[in-house]
Amino acid sequence: LLLRRGTAPTAWFGLLLAMLGFAISIGVDTIYIRDHLAGDPANPGDWYRMNTVFKFGMQIWLVLALAAATLLPVLLRRLNGVAAGALLLVLAGVAALALVFPLVGTPSRVAYRFPDSPAPTLDGLRFLDTASYEWNGNQIDLRDDGEAIRWLNANITGTPVVLQSSAEFYRAYGVRIAANTGLPTVVSPLHESEQRDGDLVAARDRDVITFYQTANPDEALRILSKYRVGYVYVGQIERAVYGEQGMAKFDQLAGAYLEPVFSNASATVYQVDQGVYNIVASGEKGEVVVIDPVPQPAAPQPADQAGTANPPGQPSLAELEAENAAAPSAAGFAFSLGQRYHDLNRPEDAARVLAAAAAANPGDVPLHHLWGDMLRDAGRPEDAEFAYTLAAQAQPTAGNYNKLGTEMLLLNRLDAAEAALNEAQRLDPQLAEPYYRLGQLYERLQQSERARENYDRYLELEPNGPYRQQAGG
């Protein structure tokens, strides 16, 4: 066609598209984009080119498909009747072969994940009635999840936050509630950590893990308040991922702060009482203390300062400030006001009110963590380290020292981060995240051997953990 005079613009366009498609194909065989899967250039691993081939591969097929659609009519017009008929027969045969895939390939692909499949259906949730799979030695049956998901779709209005497992989506199927209802959840870290600030995503992930694993009802309620959770989901996956040690607290909280609104053999949906958002403090013996729920307004309240609308059903900024002014040492008032200041991007104001309450409540770890977060956001790293250290000293657990070390790493205070993370490892050698954080730290210090040792230990303890891709590199 290129050698013929008077080649139509349509043919030229099709040929250029085909050339572009082949050029891209050659390009991805010689060049790749070094992303988070790239790893060590000397030892890149199995997946170092995956995103380049995957993403550009979609573009190649699109461009070649457009080229074919453009050039086939041109080619048919240039052939005589017999040749054109033969070509059409060949194309029909190829199309017939392609149509085999939906009939044979789809069941085969589904069976790779779920051996038992429902009959052909347009109901995208029907697979939940028969699907089961193994996860970390536990057999997960999705039938009960399917009943709960259908109940949520039929009965929940609006978009309340549903707290569920943050385990990865592809194999653990951790965020299946959000995936099948469209309701928001606290975090799904698998790809969020690639698209957003990984440390902020990790902080949410830690909160979800803490919520399910903690046996302390007060700590669990603070997390519900922090994210304004509307419903809590507990199913087989939550038990398999987080263990049974923290599940007893749901019986303690049911009736007062959590109301079971759906339950079957293995899944329970709890509705969170909005009074939880006004948690004040834990008592001297650790019991949960709350104030009376704020009356719900009949009409929208006026906007807060800085033009930010008051959250529906929540006290106004002025009311929170008045409560705090009346009792500046009350942890709950300071926590709620500090959280609101945070939402308004006023970290200095948040740090100020939290400092007074933290001094009066030295054992309130969540309060100190929020205080440290506000000091960090205000650009005061030394003061943030002081707040996080007080929290770790008040409750010297591996989780609290890991929080201290992670925040110090974020603030590039590497000596403090190393000391805190080593202490976390000493307190609980089976806690995986401190090894990953030390791997990050030593990688930053260009101590590649020590970094690799800690990454490998992290992967040994948590082979399906949220940082497995980063540690695997």
Short mmCIF file of C-alpha atoms in Angstrom, two decimals, residues 92-285:
data_model
loop_
_atom_site.label_atom_id
_atom_site.label_comp_id
_atom_site.label_asym_id
_atom_site.label_seq_id
_atom_site.Cartn_x
_atom_site.Cartn_y
_atom_site.Cartn_z
CA ALA A 92 -15.31 -15.65 10.49
CA GLY A 93 -13.33 -18.70 11.62
CA VAL A 94 -11.10 -16.57 13.82
CA ALA A 95 -14.16 -14.85 15.32
CA ALA A 96 -15.76 -18.25 16.00
CA LEU A 97 -12.62 -19.42 17.77
CA ALA A 98 -12.59 -16.24 19.84
CA LEU A 99 -16.20 -16.88 20.89
CA VAL A 100 -15.12 -20.18 22.44
CA PHE A 101 -13.40 -18.32 25.27
CA PRO A 102 -16.52 -16.98 27.06
CA LEU A 103 -17.94 -20.50 27.05
CA VAL A 104 -14.80 -22.43 28.05
CA GLY A 105 -12.33 -19.90 29.41
CA THR A 106 -14.66 -18.17 31.86
CA PRO A 107 -15.61 -21.33 33.83
CA SER A 108 -11.97 -22.41 33.79
CA ARG A 109 -10.80 -19.04 35.12
CA VAL A 110 -13.49 -18.97 37.81
CA ALA A 111 -12.63 -22.53 38.87
CA TYR A 112 -9.04 -21.42 39.41
CA ARG A 113 -10.38 -19.35 42.32
CA PHE A 114 -13.61 -21.13 43.31
CA PRO A 115 -14.00 -24.77 42.18
CA ASP A 116 -17.76 -24.74 42.84
CA SER A 117 -19.53 -22.15 40.71
CA PRO A 118 -23.20 -21.22 40.39
CA ALA A 119 -25.22 -21.82 37.24
CA PRO A 120 -25.00 -19.11 34.55
CA THR A 121 -26.57 -15.94 35.94
CA LEU A 122 -26.54 -12.17 35.63
CA ASP A 123 -26.48 -11.83 39.45
CA GLY A 124 -22.95 -10.71 40.26
CA LEU A 125 -23.34 -11.77 43.90
CA ARG A 126 -24.51 -15.32 43.21
CA PHE A 127 -20.96 -16.71 43.49
CA LEU A 128 -21.05 -15.89 47.23
CA ASP A 129 -23.55 -18.71 47.73
CA THR A 130 -21.05 -21.41 46.71
CA ALA A 131 -17.57 -19.86 46.99
CA SER A 132 -15.06 -21.07 49.55
CA TYR A 133 -11.27 -20.86 49.74
CA GLU A 134 -8.37 -21.44 52.11
CA TRP A 135 -6.60 -18.55 53.81
CA ASN A 136 -3.73 -18.97 56.28
CA GLY A 137 -4.91 -22.45 57.17
CA ASN A 138 -8.56 -21.40 57.56
CA GLN A 139 -11.34 -22.49 55.23
CA ILE A 140 -13.41 -19.41 54.36
CA ASP A 141 -17.01 -19.95 53.23
CA LEU A 142 -18.58 -16.83 51.71
CA ARG A 143 -22.22 -17.93 52.00
CA ASP A 144 -22.75 -16.09 55.29
CA ASP A 145 -20.96 -13.02 53.96
CA GLY A 146 -23.31 -13.12 50.97
CA GLU A 147 -26.36 -13.01 53.24
CA ALA A 148 -24.89 -10.08 55.19
CA ILE A 149 -23.96 -8.20 52.00
CA ARG A 150 -27.48 -8.58 50.63
CA TRP A 151 -28.89 -7.36 53.94
CA LEU A 152 -26.64 -4.28 53.86
CA ASN A 153 -27.62 -3.51 50.27
CA ALA A 154 -31.31 -3.80 51.14
CA ASN A 155 -31.34 -1.94 54.47
CA ILE A 156 -28.56 0.65 54.67
CA THR A 157 -29.21 4.13 53.30
CA GLY A 158 -26.59 6.79 52.77
CA THR A 159 -22.88 6.04 52.96
CA PRO A 160 -21.93 5.22 56.56
CA VAL A 161 -18.42 3.91 57.14
CA VAL A 162 -18.36 0.13 57.57
CA LEU A 163 -15.28 -1.04 59.45
CA GLN A 164 -14.07 -4.41 58.16
CA SER A 165 -10.83 -6.30 57.65
CA SER A 166 -8.11 -4.38 55.81
CA ALA A 167 -6.54 -7.59 54.50
CA GLU A 168 -5.61 -7.52 50.82
CA PHE A 169 -8.36 -7.88 48.26
CA TYR A 170 -7.15 -10.41 45.70
CA ARG A 171 -6.63 -13.54 47.79
CA ALA A 172 -7.72 -12.77 51.35
CA TYR A 173 -10.80 -10.94 49.97
CA GLY A 174 -10.56 -8.72 53.02
CA VAL A 175 -12.57 -5.73 51.82
CA ARG A 176 -15.41 -7.74 50.31
CA ILE A 177 -18.07 -5.65 52.07
CA ALA A 178 -16.98 -2.38 50.46
CA ALA A 179 -16.46 -4.17 47.12
CA ASN A 180 -19.99 -5.60 47.03
CA THR A 181 -21.97 -2.76 48.64
CA GLY A 182 -20.16 0.43 47.62
CA LEU A 183 -20.13 1.54 51.28
CA PRO A 184 -16.91 3.25 52.39
CA THR A 185 -14.49 1.57 54.76
CA VAL A 186 -11.56 2.86 56.81
CA VAL A 187 -8.82 1.63 54.46
CA SER A 188 -8.00 -0.87 51.73
CA PRO A 189 -4.22 -0.52 51.77
CA LEU A 190 -3.13 -2.79 48.92
CA HIS A 191 -3.09 -0.15 46.16
CA GLU A 192 -3.81 2.91 48.32
CA SER A 193 -0.22 2.69 49.57
CA GLU A 194 0.95 3.02 45.96
CA GLN A 195 -1.30 5.96 45.13
CA ARG A 196 -1.19 7.94 48.38
CA ASP A 197 1.25 8.67 51.19
CA GLY A 198 2.19 5.15 52.30
CA ASP A 199 2.75 6.17 55.92
CA LEU A 200 -0.71 7.73 56.20
CA VAL A 201 -2.26 4.62 54.69
CA ALA A 202 -0.22 2.45 57.07
CA ALA A 203 -1.50 4.47 60.04
CA ARG A 204 -5.08 3.66 59.10
CA ASP A 205 -4.15 0.03 58.54
CA ARG A 206 -2.61 -0.14 62.02
CA ASP A 207 -5.79 1.30 63.49
CA VAL A 208 -7.89 -1.40 61.83
CA ILE A 209 -5.53 -4.12 63.03
CA THR A 210 -5.55 -2.66 66.53
CA PHE A 211 -9.34 -2.43 66.56
CA TYR A 212 -9.84 -6.12 65.86
CA GLN A 213 -6.92 -7.42 67.91
CA THR A 214 -7.22 -5.32 71.05
CA ALA A 215 -9.03 -6.71 74.07
CA ASN A 216 -9.41 -3.18 75.48
CA PRO A 217 -12.93 -1.83 74.75
CA ASP A 218 -11.79 1.75 75.41
CA GLU A 219 -9.13 1.56 72.71
CA ALA A 220 -11.63 0.05 70.26
CA LEU A 221 -14.18 2.79 70.95
CA ARG A 222 -11.60 5.52 70.38
CA ILE A 223 -10.92 4.11 66.90
CA LEU A 224 -14.64 4.01 66.13
CA SER A 225 -14.86 7.64 67.22
CA LYS A 226 -11.77 8.68 65.24
CA TYR A 227 -13.19 7.45 61.92
CA ARG A 228 -16.88 8.10 62.69
CA VAL A 229 -17.65 4.44 62.00
CA GLY A 230 -21.33 3.68 61.41
CA TYR A 231 -21.20 -0.13 61.29
CA VAL A 232 -18.72 -2.83 62.30
CA TYR A 233 -18.48 -6.11 60.41
CA VAL A 234 -17.21 -9.32 61.99
CA GLY A 235 -17.03 -12.44 59.84
CA GLN A 236 -14.85 -15.44 59.16
CA ILE A 237 -12.16 -13.38 57.47
CA GLU A 238 -11.85 -10.97 60.41
CA ARG A 239 -11.40 -13.93 62.76
CA ALA A 240 -8.94 -15.66 60.43
CA VAL A 241 -6.80 -12.55 59.88
CA TYR A 242 -6.82 -11.05 63.39
CA GLY A 243 -7.40 -14.07 65.61
CA GLU A 244 -9.92 -14.63 68.38
CA GLN A 245 -8.13 -12.76 71.15
CA GLY A 246 -9.93 -9.47 70.49
CA MET A 247 -13.37 -10.84 69.65
CA ALA A 248 -14.62 -11.04 73.26
CA LYS A 249 -14.85 -7.24 73.45
CA PHE A 250 -17.78 -7.24 71.01
CA ASP A 251 -19.88 -9.06 73.61
CA GLN A 252 -18.86 -6.43 76.16
CA LEU A 253 -19.76 -3.55 73.88
CA ALA A 254 -23.00 -5.03 72.51
CA GLY A 255 -26.11 -3.39 73.89
CA ALA A 256 -24.37 -0.25 75.13
CA TYR A 257 -22.22 0.96 72.24
CA LEU A 258 -22.77 -1.61 69.50
CA GLU A 259 -26.17 -2.93 68.44
CA PRO A 260 -26.25 -6.22 66.50
CA VAL A 261 -28.53 -5.53 63.53
CA PHE A 262 -27.74 -8.65 61.49
CA SER A 263 -26.35 -12.02 62.46
CA ASN A 264 -26.06 -15.50 61.02
CA ALA A 265 -23.81 -18.50 61.66
CA SER A 266 -20.49 -16.69 61.12
CA ALA A 267 -21.16 -13.02 60.31
CA THR A 268 -22.43 -10.19 62.49
CA VAL A 269 -23.12 -6.55 61.60
CA TYR A 270 -23.05 -4.10 64.52
CA GLN A 271 -24.49 -0.58 64.33
CA VAL A 272 -22.39 1.94 66.26
CA ASP A 273 -24.23 4.16 68.74
CA GLN A 274 -23.37 7.77 67.91
CA GLY A 275 -22.74 8.39 71.59
CA VAL A 276 -19.44 6.60 70.98
CA TYR A 277 -18.28 9.73 69.18
CA ASN A 278 -18.32 11.52 72.55
CA ILE A 279 -16.08 9.12 74.49
CA VAL A 280 -14.47 11.01 77.38
CA ALA A 281 -11.84 8.79 78.96
CA SER A 282 -11.15 5.46 80.53
CA GLY A 283 -11.66 5.22 84.25
CA GLU A 284 -8.95 4.37 86.74
CA LYS A 285 -9.65 0.63 86.39
#
